[in-house]
XYZ file of C-alpha atoms in Angstrom:
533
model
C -34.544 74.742 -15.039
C -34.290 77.487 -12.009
C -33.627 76.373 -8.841
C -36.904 76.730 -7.055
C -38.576 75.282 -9.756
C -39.485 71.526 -8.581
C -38.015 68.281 -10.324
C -40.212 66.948 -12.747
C -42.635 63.958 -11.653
C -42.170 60.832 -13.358
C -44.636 59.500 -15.742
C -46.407 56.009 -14.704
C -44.554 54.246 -17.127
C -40.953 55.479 -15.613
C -41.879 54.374 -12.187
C -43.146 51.288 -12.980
C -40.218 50.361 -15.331
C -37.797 51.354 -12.278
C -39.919 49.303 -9.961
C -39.874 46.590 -12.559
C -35.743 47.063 -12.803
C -35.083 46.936 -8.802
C -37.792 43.714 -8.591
C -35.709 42.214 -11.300
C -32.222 42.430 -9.191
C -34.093 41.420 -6.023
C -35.165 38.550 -7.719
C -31.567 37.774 -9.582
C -29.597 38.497 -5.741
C -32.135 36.491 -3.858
C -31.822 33.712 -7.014
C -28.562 33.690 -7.222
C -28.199 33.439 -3.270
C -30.105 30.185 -3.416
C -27.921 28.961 -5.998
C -24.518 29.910 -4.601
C -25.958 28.161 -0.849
C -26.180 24.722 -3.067
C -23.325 25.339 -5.222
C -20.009 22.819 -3.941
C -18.100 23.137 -7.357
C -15.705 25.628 -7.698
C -15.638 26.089 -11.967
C -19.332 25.668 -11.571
C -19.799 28.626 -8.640
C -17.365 30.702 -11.502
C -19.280 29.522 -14.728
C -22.637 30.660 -12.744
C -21.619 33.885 -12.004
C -20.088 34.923 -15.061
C -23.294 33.908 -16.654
C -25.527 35.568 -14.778
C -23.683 38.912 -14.376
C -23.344 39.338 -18.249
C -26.663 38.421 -19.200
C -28.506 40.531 -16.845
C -26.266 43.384 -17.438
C -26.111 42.260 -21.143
C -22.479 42.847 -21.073
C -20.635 41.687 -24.001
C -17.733 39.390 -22.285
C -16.795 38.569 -18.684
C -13.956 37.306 -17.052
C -12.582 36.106 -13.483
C -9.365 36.160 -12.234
C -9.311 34.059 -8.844
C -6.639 34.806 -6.404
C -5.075 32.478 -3.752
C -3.774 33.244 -0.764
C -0.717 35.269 -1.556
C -2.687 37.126 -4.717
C -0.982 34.786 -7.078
C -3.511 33.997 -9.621
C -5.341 30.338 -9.394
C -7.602 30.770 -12.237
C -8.924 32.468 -15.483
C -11.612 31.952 -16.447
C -13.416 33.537 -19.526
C -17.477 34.165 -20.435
C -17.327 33.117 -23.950
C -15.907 29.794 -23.737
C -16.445 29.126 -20.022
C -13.448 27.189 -19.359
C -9.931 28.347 -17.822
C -8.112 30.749 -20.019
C -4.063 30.102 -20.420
C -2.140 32.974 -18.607
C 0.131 34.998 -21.221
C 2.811 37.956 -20.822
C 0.298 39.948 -21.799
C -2.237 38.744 -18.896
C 0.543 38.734 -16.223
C 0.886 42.412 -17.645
C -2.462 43.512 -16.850
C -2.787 41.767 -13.608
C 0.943 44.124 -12.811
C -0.507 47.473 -14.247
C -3.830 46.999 -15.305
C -7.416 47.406 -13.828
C -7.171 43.956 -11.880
C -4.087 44.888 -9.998
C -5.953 48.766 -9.363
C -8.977 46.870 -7.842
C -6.932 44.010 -5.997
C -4.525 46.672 -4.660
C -7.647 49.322 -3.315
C -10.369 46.473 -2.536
C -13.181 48.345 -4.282
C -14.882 48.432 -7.562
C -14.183 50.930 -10.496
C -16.869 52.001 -13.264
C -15.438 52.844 -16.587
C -17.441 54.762 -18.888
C -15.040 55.145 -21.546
C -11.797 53.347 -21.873
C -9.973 55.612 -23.816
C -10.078 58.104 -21.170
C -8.655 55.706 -18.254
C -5.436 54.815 -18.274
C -5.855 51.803 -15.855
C -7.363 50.068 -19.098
C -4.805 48.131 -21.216
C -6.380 46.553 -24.617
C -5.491 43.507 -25.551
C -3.146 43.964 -29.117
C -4.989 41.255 -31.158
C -8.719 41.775 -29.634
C -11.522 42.210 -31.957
C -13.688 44.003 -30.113
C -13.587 47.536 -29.175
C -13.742 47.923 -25.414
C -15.175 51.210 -24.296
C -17.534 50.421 -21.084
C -15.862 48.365 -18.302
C -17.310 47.377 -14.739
C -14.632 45.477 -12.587
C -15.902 44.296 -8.931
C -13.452 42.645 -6.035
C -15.086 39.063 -4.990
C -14.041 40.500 -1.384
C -14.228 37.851 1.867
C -13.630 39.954 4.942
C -10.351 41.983 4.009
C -9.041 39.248 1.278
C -9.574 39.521 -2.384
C -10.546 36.100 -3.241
C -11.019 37.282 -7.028
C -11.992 40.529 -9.615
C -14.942 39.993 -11.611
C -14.778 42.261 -15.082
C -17.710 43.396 -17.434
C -17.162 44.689 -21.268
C -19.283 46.694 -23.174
C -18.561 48.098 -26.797
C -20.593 51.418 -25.816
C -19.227 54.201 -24.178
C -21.187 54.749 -20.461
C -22.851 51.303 -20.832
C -23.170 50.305 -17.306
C -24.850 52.591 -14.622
C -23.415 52.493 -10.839
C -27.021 50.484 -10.393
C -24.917 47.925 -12.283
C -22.066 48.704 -10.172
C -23.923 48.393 -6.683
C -25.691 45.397 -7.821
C -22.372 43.615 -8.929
C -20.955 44.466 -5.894
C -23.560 42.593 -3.764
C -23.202 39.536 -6.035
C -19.724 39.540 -5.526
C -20.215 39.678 -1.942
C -22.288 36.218 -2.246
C -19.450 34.630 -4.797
C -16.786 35.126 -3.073
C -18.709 33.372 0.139
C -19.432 30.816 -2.478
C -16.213 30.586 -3.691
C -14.924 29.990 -0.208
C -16.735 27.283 0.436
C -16.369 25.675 -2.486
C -12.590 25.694 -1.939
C -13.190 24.530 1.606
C -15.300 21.848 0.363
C -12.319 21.110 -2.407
C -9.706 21.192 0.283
C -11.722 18.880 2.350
C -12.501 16.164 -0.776
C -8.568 16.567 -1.442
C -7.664 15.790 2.399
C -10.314 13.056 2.254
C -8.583 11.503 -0.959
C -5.461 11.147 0.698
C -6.862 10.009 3.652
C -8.574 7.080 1.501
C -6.029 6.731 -0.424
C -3.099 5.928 2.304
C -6.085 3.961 4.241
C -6.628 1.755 0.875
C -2.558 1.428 0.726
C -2.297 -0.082 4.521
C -1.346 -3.157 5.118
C -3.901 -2.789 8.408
C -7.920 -3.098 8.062
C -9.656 -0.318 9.098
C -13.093 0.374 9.664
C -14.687 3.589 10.965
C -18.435 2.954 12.536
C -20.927 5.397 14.224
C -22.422 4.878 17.676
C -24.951 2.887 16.357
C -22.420 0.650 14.489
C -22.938 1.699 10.866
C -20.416 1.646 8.719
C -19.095 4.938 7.291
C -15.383 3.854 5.635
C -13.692 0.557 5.460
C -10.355 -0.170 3.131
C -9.554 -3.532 0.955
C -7.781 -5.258 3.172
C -10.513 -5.210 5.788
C -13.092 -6.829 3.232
C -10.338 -9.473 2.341
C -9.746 -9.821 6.008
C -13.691 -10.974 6.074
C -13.585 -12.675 2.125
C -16.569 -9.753 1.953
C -16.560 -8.054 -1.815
C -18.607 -5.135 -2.781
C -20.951 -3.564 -2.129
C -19.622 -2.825 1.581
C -21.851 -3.904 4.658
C -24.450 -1.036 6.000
C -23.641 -2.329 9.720
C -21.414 -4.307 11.978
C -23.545 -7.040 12.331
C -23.732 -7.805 8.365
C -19.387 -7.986 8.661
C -18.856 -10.294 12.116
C -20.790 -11.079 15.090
C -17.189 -11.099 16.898
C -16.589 -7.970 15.819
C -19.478 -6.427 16.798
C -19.942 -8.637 20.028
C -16.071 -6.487 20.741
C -17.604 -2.951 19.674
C -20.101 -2.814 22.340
C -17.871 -4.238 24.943
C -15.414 -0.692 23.853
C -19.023 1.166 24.404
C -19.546 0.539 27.722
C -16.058 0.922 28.827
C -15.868 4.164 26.716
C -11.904 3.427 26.412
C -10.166 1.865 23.787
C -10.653 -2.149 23.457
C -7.488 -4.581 22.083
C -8.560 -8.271 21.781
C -7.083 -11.275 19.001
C -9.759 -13.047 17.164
C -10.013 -15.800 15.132
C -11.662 -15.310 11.386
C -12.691 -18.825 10.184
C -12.037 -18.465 6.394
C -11.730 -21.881 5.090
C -10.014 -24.851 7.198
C -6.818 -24.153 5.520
C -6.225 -19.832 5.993
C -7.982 -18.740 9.624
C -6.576 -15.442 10.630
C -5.456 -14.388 13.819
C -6.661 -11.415 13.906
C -5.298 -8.381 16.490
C -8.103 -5.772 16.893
C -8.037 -2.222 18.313
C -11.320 -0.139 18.974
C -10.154 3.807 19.039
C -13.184 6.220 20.341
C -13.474 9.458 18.303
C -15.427 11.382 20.884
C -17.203 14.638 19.514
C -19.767 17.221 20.279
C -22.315 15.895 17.963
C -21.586 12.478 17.361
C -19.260 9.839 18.865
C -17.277 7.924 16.258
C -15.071 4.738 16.544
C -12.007 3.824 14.391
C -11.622 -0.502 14.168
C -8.160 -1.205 13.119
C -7.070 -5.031 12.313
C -4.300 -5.966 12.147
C -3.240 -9.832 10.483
C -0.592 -11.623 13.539
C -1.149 -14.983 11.462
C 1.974 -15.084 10.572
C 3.194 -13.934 14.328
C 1.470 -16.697 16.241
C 3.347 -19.332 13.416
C 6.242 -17.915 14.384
C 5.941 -17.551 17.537
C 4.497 -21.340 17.354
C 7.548 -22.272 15.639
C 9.932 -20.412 18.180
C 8.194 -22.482 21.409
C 8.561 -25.946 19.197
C 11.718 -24.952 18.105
C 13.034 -24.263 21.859
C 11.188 -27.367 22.637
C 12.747 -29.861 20.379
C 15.967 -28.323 20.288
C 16.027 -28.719 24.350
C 15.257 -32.237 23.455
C 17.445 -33.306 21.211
C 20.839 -31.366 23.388
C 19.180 -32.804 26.189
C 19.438 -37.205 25.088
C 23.038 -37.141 23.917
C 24.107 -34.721 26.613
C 22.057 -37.237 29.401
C 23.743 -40.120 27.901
C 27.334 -38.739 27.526
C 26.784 -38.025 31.743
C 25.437 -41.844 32.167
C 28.361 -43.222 30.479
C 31.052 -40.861 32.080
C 29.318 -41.739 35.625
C 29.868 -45.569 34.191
C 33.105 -44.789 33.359
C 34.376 -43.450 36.695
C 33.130 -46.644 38.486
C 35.690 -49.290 39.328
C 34.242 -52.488 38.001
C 34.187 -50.847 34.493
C 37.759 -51.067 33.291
C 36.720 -54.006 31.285
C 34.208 -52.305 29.900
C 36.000 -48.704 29.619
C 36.863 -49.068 26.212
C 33.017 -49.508 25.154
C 31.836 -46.403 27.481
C 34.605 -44.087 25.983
C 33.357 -44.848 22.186
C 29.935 -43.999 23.140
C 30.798 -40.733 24.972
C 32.873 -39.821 21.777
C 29.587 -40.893 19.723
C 27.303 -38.922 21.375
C 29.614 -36.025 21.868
C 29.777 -36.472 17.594
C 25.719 -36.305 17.843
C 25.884 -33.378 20.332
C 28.296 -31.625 18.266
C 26.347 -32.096 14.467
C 23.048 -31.101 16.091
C 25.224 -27.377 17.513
C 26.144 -27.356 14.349
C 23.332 -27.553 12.235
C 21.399 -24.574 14.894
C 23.909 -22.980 14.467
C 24.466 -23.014 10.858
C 20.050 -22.283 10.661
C 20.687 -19.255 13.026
C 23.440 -17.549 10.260
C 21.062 -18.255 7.416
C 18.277 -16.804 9.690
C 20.134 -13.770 10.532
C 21.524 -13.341 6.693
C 25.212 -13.639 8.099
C 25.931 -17.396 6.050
C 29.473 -16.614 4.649
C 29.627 -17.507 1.319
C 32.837 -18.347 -0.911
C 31.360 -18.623 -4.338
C 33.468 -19.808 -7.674
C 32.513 -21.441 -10.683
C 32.233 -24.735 -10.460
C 32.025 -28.179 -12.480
C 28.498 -29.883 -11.232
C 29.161 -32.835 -12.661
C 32.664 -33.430 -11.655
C 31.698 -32.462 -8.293
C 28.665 -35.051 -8.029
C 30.769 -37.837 -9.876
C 33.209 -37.403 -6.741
C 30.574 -37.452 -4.304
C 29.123 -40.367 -5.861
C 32.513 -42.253 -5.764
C 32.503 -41.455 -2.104
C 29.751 -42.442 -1.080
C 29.484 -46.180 -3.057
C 31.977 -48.304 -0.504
C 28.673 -47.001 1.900
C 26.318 -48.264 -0.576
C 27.855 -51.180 -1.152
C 28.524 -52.776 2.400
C 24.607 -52.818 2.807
C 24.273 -54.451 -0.980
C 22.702 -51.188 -2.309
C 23.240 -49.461 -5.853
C 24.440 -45.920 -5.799
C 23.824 -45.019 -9.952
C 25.245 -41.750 -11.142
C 23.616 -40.713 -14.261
C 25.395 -37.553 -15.939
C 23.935 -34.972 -18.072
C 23.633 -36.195 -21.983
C 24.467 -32.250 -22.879
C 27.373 -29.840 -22.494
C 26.260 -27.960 -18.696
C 27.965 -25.075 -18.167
C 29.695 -24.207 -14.491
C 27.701 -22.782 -11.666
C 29.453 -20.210 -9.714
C 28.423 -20.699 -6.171
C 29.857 -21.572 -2.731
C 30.851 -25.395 -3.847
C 30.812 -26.465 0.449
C 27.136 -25.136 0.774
C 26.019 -27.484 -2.476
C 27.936 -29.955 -1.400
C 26.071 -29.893 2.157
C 22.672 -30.296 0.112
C 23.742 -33.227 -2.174
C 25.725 -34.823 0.750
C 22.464 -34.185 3.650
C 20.097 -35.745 0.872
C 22.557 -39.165 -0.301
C 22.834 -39.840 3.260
C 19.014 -39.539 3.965
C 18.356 -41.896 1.215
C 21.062 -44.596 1.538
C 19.943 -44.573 4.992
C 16.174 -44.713 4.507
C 16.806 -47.307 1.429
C 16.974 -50.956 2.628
C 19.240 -53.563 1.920
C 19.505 -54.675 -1.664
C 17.818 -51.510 -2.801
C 18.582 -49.008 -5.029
C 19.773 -44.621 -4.584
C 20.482 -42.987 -8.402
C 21.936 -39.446 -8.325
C 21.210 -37.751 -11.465
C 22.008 -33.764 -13.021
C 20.197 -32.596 -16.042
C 19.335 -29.254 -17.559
C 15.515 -27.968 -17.132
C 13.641 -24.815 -17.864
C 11.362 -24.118 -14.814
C 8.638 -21.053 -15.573
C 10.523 -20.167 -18.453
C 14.037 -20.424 -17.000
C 16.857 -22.126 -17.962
C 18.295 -24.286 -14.563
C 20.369 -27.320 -13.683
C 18.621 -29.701 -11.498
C 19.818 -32.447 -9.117
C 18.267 -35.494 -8.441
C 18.265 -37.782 -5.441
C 16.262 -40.856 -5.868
C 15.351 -44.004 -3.644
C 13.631 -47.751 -3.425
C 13.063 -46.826 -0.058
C 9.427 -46.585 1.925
C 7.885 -43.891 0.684
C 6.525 -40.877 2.427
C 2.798 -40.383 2.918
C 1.288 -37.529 1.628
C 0.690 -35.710 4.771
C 4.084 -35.628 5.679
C 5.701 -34.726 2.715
C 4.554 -31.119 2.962
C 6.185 -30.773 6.392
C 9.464 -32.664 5.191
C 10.999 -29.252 4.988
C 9.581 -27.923 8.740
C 12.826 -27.599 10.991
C 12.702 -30.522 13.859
C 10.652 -32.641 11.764
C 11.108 -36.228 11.506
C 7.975 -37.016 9.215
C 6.178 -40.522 10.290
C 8.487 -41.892 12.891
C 9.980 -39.055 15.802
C 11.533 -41.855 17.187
C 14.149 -42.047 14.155
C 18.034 -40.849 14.468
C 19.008 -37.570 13.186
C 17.929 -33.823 13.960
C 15.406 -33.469 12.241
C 16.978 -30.113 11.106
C 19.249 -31.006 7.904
C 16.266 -30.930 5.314
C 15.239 -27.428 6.567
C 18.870 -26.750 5.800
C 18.759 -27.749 3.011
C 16.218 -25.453 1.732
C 17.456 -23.043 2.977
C 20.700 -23.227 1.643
C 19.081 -23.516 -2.170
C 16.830 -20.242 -0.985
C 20.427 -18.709 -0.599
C 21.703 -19.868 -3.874
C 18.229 -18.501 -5.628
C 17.012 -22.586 -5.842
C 14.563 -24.348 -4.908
C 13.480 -28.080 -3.692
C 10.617 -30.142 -4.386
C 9.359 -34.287 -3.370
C 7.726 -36.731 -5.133
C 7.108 -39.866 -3.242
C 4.917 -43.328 -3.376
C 4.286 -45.164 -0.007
C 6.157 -48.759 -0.455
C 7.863 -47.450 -3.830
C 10.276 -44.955 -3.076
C 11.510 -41.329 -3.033
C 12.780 -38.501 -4.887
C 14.265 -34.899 -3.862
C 14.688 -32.841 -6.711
C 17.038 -29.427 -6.455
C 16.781 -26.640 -9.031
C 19.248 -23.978 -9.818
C 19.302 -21.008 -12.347
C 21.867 -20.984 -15.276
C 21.476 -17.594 -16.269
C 22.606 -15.164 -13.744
C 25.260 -17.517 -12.356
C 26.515 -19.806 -15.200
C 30.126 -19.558 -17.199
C 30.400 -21.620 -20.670
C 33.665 -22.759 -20.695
């Protein structure tokens, strides 16, 4: 054709099939926009636009390689099988020399129209299909690669730089989908370990709008309410307390720290200490409700004041009567009577002396600093002794004092032989002394498996009163003298007691009948601490 000669005019048919092409990838962008706005799944952003490149290009294969932030590569993912493909030598090999690295290195696209005249095209050794057209795109995000998008064809000068301009707009819209798919991922991941070390506290939480719906709350809040699923829609449905507390921390705007009381059952209320933490933002103001269980606090703070209280008490008679007898003493008239003022001082100075004792043999087990001499030792030996002490007692009040030994062969304990003897010797005295005249104490050892555990148990048993019900499950409580204060003693050796087993890895248990009697029943393990001789 000469050069003034004018270009030929398209037929009808051409222009409408090229008006017909360009409507087609308006409609696929302006589609695929749509999509990629909804889309919140990475593989499934990937998957979609693999798919929809290669069928409207009617490539052969696709892939994506997706980048991170320092270009190593996150992903491969594959057209024909639309899952992640495993990374090879051979991959890392292309992604070092190959088209991927050419595009990820210059940030633009590259049209091949016939591999075998490009050298930035490496064949795979074992592919079956003869790669001659390629189209690779950069899913670009601002200056950052976030990916390369490749094309095959079999055909040499398959795809058109139409194909290439339209890719290149697509990519445009993945790679802002990809983004915020990752962003969303990122966000779900944060929010799972948010939930998860929320779930693992030991502390309810709660986080509630301004209008007191609930958006999050963890196990231990429900439990701290005995709510189960599904999970209140408001304050109000959880605890009028609580919320009565939330809109006292609205008004003041500042953070709100009260105790409340959560009436469970009669026998577990919770003393609960709650905290209301404002989350102030532009759009909406959020507040974080953290609970926190004192329960056990108050007890123990209950038990320090009572313990302060009654051990004031019981320093305070022996020391008020040791200063009323020395006063006695020191009068004139009293020489007579000297000899009768002197025993009691030494008497109560005994009392005074037992009850320093006994605190402070509680604090040392309290503070873990109980020194302990253990060796093995022969139980029943031992307890035959004690029981030969203890009978000249027995008998000037006309009581029995029975030892009954174990029937089997029971192997030596290896322990701190002054600590047991403490226990057996605190509960003989308590029951020859609670057992009246004429009655009847039997000390007894025995083997017994306890939760499938094979232990040695000692027996203290009595004819004596009986202790109610009520009391027996405070027999144990430090200062606690059961149905009558009033009674000698401390009030501190039973606690001891337990204590001391704790220490040995025992335990002790009561069984008792009002008007029939009493029995205290110790239990130790054979297996970690036992030596057949």
């Amino acid at each position: 054709m000469a050069a003034n000669e004018p270009s030929p005019v398209p037929s009808p048919e051409d222009s409408y099939q090229r008006l017909r092409t360009e409507y087609e990838r308006l409609q696929l962008l302006y589609s695929l926009a749509q999509q990629f706005a909804t889309m919140l799944s990475l593989p499934n952003v990937l998957q979609h636009v693999l798919s929809a490149t290669t069928r409207f290009t009617n490539a052969v294969r696709g892939s994506i390689f997706l980048y991170g932030e320092h270009d190593e590569v996150q992903m491969h993912l594959l057209s024909e099988r639309f899952q992640q493909a495993r990374l090879t030598p051979f991959t890392n090999r292309i992604l070092r020399e190959g088209l991927a690295s050419w595009v990820l290195k210059h940030r633009q696209s590259a049209l091949i129209a016939d591999t075998n005249l490009d050298e930035r095209w490496i064949d795979y050794p074992s592919d079956t299909l003869d790669v001659r057209s390629v189209l690779c795109v950069p899913l670009l995000r601002g200056r950052r690669v976030r990916g390369v998008l490749t094309l095959v064809h079999p055909d040499i000068d398959f795809f058109t730089m139409d194909d290439e301009a339209l890719l290149n707009v697509i990519a445009q819209h993945a790679a802002m989908a990809i983004e915020n798919a990752q962003l969303i991922a990122d966000i779900n991941d944060e929010r799972r370990k948010f939930e998860g070390a929320f779930t693992a506290m030991e502390e309810g939480l709660i986080l509630v709008d301004g209008d007191g719906r609930i958006h999050f709350v963890n196990p231990q809040a429900l439990a701290f309410f005995a709510v189960t699923p599904p999970v209140p829609e408001h304050l109000k449905e959880l605890s009028q307390p609580v919320l009565a507390l939330f809109k006292e921390a609205q008004q003041t705007g500042d953070s709100v720290r009260a105790e409340i009381v959560l009436e469970q059952n009669p026998t577990t209320d919770l003393a609960i200490h709650i905290a209301y933490i404002p989350i102030f933002s532009e759009q909406e103001d959020w507040w974080t409700i953290v609970l926190h269980d004192i329960t056990r606090l108050k007890e123990y703070d209950r038990l320090k004041t009572q313990f302060v209280a009654n051990a004031s008490h019981e320093l305070r008679t022996p020391l008020a009567n040791i200063k009323l007898y020395a006063r006695l003493a020191q009068q004139v008239k009293a020489k007579t009577k000297l000899p009768q003022y002197l025993e009691t001082i030494a008497s109560e100075a005994g009392r005074l002396e037992a009850i320093v004792e006994d605190l402070l043999t509680l604090t040392r087990l309290d503070s873990g600093l109980m020194h302990s001499n253990p060796e093995w030792v022969d139980i029943i030996e031992l307890l035959r002794n004690l029981a030969q002490t203890y009978r000249p007692l027995a008998e000037a009040r006309e009581q029995r004092l029975i030892f009954q030994e174990c029937t089997s062969n029971l192997p030596a304990l290896w322990l701190a032989p002054d600590q047991f003897m403490r226990v057996v010797v605190n509960l003989l005295s308590n029951a020859l002394k609670f057992t009246p005249d004429g009655g009847t104490v039997t000390l007894s050892v025995d083997r017994q498996i306890q939760a499938g555990r094979a232990g040695t148990i000692i027996t203290v048993a009595d004819t004596g009163p009986g202790i109610a019900v009520e009391h027996q499950q405070r027999l144990f409580e430090r200062f606690y003298r059961g149905s009558n204060p009033t009674e000698s003693g401390s009030g501190l050796g039973l606690a001891i007691v337990r204590e001391l087993l704790a220490l040995m890895g025992g335990t002790i248990s009561v069984a008792s009948t009002v008007g029939q009697g009493s029995q205290f029943t110790c239990w130790l393990p054979l297996e970690q601490h036992s030596h057949t001789a």
